PDB file of C-alpha atoms in Angstrom:
ATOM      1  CA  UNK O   1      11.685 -36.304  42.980  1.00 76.00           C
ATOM      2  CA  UNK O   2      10.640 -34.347  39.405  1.00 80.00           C
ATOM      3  CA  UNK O   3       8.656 -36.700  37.480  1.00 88.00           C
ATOM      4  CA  UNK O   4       7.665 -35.900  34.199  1.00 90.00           C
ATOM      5  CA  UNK O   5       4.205 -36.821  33.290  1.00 94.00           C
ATOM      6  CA  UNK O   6       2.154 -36.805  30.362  1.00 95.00           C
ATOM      7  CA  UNK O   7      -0.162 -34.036  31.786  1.00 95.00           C
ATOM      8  CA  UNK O   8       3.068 -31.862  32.901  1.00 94.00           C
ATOM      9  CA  UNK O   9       4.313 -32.046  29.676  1.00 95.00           C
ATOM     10  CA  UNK O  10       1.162 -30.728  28.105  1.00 97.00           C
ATOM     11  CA  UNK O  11       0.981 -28.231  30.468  1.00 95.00           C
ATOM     12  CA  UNK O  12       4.540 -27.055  29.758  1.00 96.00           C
ATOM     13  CA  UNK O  13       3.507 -27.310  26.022  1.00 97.00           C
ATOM     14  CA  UNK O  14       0.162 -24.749  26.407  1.00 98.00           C
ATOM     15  CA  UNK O  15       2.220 -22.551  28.420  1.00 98.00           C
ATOM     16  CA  UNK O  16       5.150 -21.935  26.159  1.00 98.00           C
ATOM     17  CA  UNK O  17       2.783 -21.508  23.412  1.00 98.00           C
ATOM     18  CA  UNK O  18       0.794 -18.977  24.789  1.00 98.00           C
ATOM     19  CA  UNK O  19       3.710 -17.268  26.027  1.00 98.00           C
ATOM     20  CA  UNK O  20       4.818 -17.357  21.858  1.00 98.00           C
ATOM     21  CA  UNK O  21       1.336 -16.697  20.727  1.00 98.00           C
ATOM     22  CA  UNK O  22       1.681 -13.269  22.978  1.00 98.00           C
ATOM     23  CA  UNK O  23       5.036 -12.432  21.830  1.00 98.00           C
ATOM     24  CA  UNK O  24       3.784 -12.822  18.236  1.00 98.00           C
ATOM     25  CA  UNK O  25       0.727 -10.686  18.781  1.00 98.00           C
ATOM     26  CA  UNK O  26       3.365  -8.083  20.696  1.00 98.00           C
ATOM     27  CA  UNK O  27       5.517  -7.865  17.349  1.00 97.00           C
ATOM     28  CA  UNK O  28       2.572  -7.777  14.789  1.00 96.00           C
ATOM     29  CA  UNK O  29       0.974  -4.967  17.182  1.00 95.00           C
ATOM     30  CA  UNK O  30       4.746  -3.302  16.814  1.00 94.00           C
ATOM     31  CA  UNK O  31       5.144  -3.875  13.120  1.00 94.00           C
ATOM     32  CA  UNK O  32       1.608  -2.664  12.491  1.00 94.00           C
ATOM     33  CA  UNK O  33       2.467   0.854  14.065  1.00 92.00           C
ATOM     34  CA  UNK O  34       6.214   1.228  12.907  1.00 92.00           C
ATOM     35  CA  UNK O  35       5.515   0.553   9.413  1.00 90.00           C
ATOM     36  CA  UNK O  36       3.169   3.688   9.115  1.00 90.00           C
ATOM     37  CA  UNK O  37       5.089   5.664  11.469  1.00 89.00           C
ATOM     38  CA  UNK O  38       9.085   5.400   9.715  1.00 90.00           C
ATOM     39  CA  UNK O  39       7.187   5.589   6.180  1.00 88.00           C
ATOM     40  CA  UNK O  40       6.107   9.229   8.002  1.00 90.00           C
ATOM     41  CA  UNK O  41       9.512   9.660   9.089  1.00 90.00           C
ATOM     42  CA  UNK O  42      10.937   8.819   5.846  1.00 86.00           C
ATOM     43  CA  UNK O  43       8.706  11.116   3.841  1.00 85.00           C
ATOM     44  CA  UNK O  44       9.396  14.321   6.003  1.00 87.00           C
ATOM     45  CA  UNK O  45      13.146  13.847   6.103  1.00 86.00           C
ATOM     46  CA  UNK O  46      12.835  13.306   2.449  1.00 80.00           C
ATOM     47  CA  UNK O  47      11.170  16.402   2.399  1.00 82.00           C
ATOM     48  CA  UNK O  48      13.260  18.074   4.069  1.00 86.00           C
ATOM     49  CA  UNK O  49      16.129  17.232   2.009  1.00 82.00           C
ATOM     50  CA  UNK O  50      14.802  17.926  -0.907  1.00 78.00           C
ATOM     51  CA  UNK O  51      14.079  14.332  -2.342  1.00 70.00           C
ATOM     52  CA  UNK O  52      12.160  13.328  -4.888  1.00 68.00           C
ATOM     53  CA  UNK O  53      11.412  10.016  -5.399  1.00 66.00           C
ATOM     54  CA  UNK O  54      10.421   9.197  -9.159  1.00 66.00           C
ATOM     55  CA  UNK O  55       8.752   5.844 -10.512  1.00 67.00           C
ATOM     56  CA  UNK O  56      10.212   3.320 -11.962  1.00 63.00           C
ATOM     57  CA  UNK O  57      10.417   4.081 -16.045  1.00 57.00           C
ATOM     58  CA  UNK O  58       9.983   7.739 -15.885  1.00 58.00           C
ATOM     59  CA  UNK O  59      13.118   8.497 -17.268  1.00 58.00           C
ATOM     60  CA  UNK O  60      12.905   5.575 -20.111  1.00 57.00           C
ATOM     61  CA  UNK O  61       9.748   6.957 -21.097  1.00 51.00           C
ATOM     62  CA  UNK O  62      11.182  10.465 -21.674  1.00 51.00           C
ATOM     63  CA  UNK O  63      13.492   9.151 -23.711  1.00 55.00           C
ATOM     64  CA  UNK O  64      16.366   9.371 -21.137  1.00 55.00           C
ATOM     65  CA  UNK O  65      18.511   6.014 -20.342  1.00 57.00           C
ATOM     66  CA  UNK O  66      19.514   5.683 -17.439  1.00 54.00           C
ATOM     67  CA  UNK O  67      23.063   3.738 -16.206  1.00 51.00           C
TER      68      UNK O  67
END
């Protein structure tokens, strides 16, 4: 029969933390290199398009309203 001891249970514990601690480490690792890499993306298609992305209060400081 399955028993379910103290030490199995901590074992089952480490485990399934170290399987999220890896996961984790997998997304930051994946988050790390897409943010860079669709801020590339998003700049050349912008680019391409011929978009240009102003700051915030240029237009109020011109004198222009805008809305």
């Amino acid at each position: 029969p399955f028993t379910l001891t103290r030490r199995r249970i901590d074992t089952l514990f480490v485990a399934a933390g170290a399987v999220v601690a890896i996961v984790l480490a997998v997304v930051g690792g994946l988050l790390a290199w897409g943010s860079p890499f669709i801020a590339a993306i998003v700049a050349f298609v912008a680019a391409a398009v011929m978009v240009v992305l102003v700051a915030a209060g240029v237009f109020h400081l011109r004198g222009h309203r805008v809305g």
